[in-house]
CSV table of C-alpha atoms in Angstrom, one decimal:
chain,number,residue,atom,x,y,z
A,13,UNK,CA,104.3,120.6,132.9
A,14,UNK,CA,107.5,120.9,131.2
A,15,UNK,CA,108.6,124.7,130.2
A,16,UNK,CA,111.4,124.1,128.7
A,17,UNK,CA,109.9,121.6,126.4
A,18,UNK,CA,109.5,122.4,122.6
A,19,UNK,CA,105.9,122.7,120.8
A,20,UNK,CA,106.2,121.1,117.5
A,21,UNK,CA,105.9,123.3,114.5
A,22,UNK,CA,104.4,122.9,111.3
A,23,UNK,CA,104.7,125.1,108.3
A,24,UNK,CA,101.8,125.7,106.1
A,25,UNK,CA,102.4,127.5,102.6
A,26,UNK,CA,98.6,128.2,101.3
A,27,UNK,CA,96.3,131.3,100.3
A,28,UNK,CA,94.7,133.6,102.8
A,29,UNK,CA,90.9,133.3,103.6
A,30,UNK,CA,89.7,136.6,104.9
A,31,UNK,CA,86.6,135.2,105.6
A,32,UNK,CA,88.6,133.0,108.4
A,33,UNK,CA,86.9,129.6,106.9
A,34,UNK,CA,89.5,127.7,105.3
A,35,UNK,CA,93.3,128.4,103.9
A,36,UNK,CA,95.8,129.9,106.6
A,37,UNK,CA,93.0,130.4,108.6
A,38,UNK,CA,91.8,126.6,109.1
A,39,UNK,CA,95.0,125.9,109.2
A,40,UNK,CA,96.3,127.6,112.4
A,41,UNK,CA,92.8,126.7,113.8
A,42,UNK,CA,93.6,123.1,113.5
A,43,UNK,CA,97.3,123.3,114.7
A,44,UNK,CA,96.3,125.2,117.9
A,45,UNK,CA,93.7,122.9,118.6
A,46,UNK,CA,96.1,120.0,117.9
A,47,UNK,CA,98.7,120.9,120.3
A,48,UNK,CA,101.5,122.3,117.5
A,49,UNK,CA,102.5,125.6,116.6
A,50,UNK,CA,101.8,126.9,113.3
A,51,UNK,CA,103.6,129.1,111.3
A,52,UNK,CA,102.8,130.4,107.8
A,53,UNK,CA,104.0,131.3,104.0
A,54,UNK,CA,101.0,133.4,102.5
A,55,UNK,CA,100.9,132.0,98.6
A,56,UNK,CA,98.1,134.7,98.1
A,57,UNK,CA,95.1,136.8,99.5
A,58,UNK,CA,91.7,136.8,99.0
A,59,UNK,CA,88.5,138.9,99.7
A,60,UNK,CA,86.2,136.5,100.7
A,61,UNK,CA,83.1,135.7,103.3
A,62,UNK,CA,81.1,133.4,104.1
A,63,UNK,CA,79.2,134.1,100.4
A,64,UNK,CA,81.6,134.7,97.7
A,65,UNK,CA,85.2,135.6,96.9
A,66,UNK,CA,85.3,139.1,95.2
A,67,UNK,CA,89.2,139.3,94.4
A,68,UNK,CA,92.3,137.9,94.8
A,69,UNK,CA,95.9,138.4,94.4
A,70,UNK,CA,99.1,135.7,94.0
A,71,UNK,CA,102.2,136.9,96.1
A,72,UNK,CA,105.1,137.3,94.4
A,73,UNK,CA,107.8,134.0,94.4
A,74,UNK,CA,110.2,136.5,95.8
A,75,UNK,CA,108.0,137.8,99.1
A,76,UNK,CA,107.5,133.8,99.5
A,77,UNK,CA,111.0,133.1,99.4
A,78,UNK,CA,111.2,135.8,102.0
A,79,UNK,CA,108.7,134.1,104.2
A,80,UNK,CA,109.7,130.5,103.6
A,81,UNK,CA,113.7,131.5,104.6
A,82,UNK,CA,113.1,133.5,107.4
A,83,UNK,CA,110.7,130.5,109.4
A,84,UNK,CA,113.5,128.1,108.2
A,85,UNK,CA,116.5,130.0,110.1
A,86,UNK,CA,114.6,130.1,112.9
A,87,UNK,CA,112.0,127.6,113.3
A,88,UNK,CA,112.8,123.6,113.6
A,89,UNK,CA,110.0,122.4,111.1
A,90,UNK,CA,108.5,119.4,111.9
A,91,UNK,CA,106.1,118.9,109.4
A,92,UNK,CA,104.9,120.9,106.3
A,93,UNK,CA,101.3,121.4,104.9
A,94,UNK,CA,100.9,123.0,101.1
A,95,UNK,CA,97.3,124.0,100.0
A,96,UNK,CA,96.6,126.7,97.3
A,97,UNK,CA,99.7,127.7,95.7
A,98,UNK,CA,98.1,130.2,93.0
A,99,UNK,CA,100.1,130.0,90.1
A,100,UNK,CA,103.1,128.3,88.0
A,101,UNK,CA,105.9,130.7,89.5
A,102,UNK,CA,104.7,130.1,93.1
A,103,UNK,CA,104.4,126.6,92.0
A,104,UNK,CA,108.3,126.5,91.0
A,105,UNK,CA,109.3,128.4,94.1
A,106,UNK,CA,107.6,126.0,96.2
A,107,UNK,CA,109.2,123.0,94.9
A,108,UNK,CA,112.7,124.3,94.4
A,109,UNK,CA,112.7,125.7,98.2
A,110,UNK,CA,111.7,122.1,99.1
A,111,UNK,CA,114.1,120.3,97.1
A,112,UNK,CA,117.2,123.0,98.9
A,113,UNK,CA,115.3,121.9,102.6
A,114,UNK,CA,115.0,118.4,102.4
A,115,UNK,CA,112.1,119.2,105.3
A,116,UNK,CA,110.1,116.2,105.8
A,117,UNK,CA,106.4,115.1,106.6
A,118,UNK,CA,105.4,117.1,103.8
A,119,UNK,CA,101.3,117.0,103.4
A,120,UNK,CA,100.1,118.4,99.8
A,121,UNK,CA,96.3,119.1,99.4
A,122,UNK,CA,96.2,120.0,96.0
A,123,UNK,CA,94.0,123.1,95.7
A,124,UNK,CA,93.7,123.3,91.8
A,125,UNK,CA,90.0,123.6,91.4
A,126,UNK,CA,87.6,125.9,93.6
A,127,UNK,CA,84.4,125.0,94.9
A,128,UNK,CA,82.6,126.8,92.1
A,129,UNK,CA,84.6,124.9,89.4
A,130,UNK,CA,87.2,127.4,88.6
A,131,UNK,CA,90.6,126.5,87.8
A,132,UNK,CA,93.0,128.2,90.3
A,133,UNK,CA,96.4,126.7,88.6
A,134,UNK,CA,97.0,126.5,85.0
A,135,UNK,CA,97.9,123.2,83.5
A,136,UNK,CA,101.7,124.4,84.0
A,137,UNK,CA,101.3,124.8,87.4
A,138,UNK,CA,99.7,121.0,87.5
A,139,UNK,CA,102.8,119.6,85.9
A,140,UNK,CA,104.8,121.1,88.3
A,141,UNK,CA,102.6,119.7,90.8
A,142,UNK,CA,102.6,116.3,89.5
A,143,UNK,CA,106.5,116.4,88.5
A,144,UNK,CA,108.3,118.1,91.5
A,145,UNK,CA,105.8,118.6,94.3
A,146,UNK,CA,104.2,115.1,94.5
A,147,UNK,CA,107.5,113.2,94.6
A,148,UNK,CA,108.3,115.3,97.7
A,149,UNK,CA,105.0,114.0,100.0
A,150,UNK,CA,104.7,111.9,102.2
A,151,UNK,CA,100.6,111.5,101.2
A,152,UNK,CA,98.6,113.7,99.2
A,153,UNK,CA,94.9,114.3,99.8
A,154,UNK,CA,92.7,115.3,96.9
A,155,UNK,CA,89.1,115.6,96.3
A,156,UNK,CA,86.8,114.5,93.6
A,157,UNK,CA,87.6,117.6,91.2
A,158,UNK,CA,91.5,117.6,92.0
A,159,UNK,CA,92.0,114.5,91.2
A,160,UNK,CA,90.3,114.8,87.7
A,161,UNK,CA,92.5,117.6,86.9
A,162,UNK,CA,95.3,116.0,87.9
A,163,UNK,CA,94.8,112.7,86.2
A,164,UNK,CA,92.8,114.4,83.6
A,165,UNK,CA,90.3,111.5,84.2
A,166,UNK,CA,86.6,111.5,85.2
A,167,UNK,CA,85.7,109.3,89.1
A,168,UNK,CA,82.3,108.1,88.8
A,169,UNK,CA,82.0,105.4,91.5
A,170,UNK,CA,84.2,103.7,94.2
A,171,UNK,CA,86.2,101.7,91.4
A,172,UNK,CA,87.2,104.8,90.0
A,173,UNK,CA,88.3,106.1,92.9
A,174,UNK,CA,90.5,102.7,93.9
A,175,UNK,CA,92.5,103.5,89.7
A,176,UNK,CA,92.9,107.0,90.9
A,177,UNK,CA,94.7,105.8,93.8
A,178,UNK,CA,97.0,103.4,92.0
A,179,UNK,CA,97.2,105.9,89.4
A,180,UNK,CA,98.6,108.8,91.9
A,181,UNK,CA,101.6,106.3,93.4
A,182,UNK,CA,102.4,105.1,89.9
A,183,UNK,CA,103.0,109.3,89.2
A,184,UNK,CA,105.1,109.4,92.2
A,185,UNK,CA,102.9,109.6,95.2
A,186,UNK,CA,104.0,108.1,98.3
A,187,UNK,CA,100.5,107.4,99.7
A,188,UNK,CA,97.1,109.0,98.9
A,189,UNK,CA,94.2,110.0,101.0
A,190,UNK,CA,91.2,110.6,98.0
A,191,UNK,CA,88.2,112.3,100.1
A,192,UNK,CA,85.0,111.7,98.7
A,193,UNK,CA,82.9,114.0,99.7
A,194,UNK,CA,82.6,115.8,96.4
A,195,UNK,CA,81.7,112.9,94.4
A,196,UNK,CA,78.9,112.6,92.3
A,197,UNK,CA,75.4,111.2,92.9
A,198,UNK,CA,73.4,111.6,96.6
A,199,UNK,CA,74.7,108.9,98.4
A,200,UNK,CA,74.3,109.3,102.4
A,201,UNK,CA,77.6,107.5,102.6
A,202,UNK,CA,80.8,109.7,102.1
A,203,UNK,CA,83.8,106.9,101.1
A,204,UNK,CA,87.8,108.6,101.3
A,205,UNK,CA,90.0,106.1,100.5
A,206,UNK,CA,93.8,106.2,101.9
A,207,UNK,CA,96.6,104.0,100.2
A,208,UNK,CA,100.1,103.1,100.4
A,209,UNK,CA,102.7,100.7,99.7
A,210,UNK,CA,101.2,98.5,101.9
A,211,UNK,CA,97.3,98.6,101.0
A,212,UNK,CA,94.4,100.3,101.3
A,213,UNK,CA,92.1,101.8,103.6
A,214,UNK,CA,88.3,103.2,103.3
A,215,UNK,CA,87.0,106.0,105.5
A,216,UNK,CA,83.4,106.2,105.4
A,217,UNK,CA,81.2,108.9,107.2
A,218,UNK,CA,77.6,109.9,107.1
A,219,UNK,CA,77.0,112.7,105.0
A,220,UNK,CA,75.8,115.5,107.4
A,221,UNK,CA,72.2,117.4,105.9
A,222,UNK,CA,74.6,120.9,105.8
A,223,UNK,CA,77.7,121.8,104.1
A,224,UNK,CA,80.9,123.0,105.8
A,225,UNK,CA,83.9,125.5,104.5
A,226,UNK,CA,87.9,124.1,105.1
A,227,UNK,CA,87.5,120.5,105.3
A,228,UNK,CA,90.2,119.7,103.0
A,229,UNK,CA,92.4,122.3,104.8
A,230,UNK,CA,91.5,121.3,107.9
A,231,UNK,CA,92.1,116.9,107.6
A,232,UNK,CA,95.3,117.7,105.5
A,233,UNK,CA,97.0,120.5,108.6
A,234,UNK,CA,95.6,117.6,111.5
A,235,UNK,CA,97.7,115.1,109.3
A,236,UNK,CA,100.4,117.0,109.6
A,237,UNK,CA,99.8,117.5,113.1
A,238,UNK,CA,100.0,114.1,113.7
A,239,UNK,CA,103.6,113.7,111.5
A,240,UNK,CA,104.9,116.6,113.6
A,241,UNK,CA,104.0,114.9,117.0
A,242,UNK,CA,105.7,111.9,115.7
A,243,UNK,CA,102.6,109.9,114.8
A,244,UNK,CA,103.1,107.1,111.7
A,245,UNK,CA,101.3,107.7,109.2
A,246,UNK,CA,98.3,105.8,109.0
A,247,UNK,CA,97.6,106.8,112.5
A,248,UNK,CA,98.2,110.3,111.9
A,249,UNK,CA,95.5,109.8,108.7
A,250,UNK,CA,93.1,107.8,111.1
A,251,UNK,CA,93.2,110.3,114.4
A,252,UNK,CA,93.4,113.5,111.2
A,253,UNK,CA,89.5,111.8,110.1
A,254,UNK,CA,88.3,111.6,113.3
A,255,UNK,CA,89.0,114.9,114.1
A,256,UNK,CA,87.7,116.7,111.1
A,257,UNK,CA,84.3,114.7,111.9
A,258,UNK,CA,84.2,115.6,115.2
A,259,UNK,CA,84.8,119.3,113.7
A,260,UNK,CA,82.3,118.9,110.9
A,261,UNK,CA,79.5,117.5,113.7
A,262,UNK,CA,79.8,121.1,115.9
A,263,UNK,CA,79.7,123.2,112.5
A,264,UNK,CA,77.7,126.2,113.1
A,265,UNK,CA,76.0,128.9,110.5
A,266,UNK,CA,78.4,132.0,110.2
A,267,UNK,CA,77.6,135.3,107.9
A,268,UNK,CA,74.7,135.0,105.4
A,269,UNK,CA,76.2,132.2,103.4
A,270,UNK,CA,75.0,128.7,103.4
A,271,UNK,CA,78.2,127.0,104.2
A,272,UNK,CA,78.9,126.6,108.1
A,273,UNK,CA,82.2,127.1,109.9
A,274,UNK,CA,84.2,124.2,111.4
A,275,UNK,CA,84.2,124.2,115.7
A,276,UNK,CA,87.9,123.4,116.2
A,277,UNK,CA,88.8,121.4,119.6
């Protein structure tokens, strides 16, 4: 083995899960398991298990700042994952310290809806999403809810899920990766459907007879993974699908809630 050679690291900027089943948490569980090291800017904490989240709080765009600046002057980033930003003035700081960087490989998993339908970024914070933060990915992975808020549209069936696509790059997205796990109606088929400049892809996956916490988190920090160990795209997306099934296959029952937790590895 080579000791003197560099781990890749990859910066994710998302929300704290205290419960340790999605957010930061996922994240760095993905990244060790993927061979990178991860380092992180906290966008806001939560008091959360495996149940319920009980309170939160947004970090202030100055303590960010503070986080962000002192990984850059030290760290060489390879690639960046963004998840739950929290609110419009996170949102802004995000962006702009982006824009100063120029850091590439940047993943964004939209967190604007949770998974008991409340909005977690106003429609300010969505337009700086769509303006200033979308331009700056590489591919953006939404769900089923995120994408309705940020198209303001309503995905039905696989045909609306192909015009969300086209509808995402025309906004400024360089590629797309729509999962499709929370879309309506009980198929046993789960369709995601990556697209870019030069086509589209379908994903398809049994749907398992059990839910899971940190999916999204978990496919969007192995894509960037992948972009940090110099993977192209589309096979950083591909090996980033496999890996969350494989994940999603060992889940296991944790606390008293009915969601199960990831096995990373």
């Amino acid at each position: 083995m080579n000791r003197s050679a560099r781990q890749p690291v990859v910066l994710s900027i998302a929300g704290s899960d205290s419960g340790g089943l999605s957010g930061i948490q996922a994240d760095l569980k993905t990244f060790a398991a993927l061979g990178v090291h991860g380092v992180t800017a906290v966008t806001a904490l939560t008091a959360q298990n495996s149940r319920e989240v009980s309170a939160s709080r947004v970090v202030s765009p100055a303590l960010l700042l503070s986080q962000l600046d002192a990984l850059h002057a030290d760290f060489r980033i390879a690639a960046v994952k963004i998840g739950m930003l929290g609110n419009v003035a996170v949102a802004r700081a995000v962006a702009g310290w982006l824009e100063r960087t120029r850091l590439r490989n940047i993943v964004l998993d939209p967190v604007v809806v949770a998974s008991s339908g409340r909005r977690l970024l106003s429609a300010a914070g969505l337009r700086v999403l769509r303006d200033r933060l979308l331009p700056l990915a590489m591919v953006v992975t939404p769900n089923v809810p995120e994408i309705e808020a940020l198209l303001a549209c309503r995905v039905a069936d696989a045909a609306d899920l192909r015009g969300a696509a086209l509808a995402l790059r025309r906004s400024g997205a360089r590629a797309v990766l729509l999962k499709g796990g929370h879309a309506r109606g009980q198929d046993t088929v789960i369709h995601d459907l990556y697209a870019d400049a030069r086509g589209a892809r379908e994903f398809t996956h049994a749907r398992l007879p059990y839910s899971a916490r940190g999916t999204g988190c978990t496919l969007s920090s192995a894509i960037a993974a992948g972009l940090a160990h110099g993977r192209p795209l589309r096979d950083a997306v591909n090996d980033a699908e496999a890996y969350l099934q494989r994940c999603y296959r060992r889940a296991l029952p944790v606390g008293n809630g009915t969601a199960r937790a990831l096995v990373h590895g």
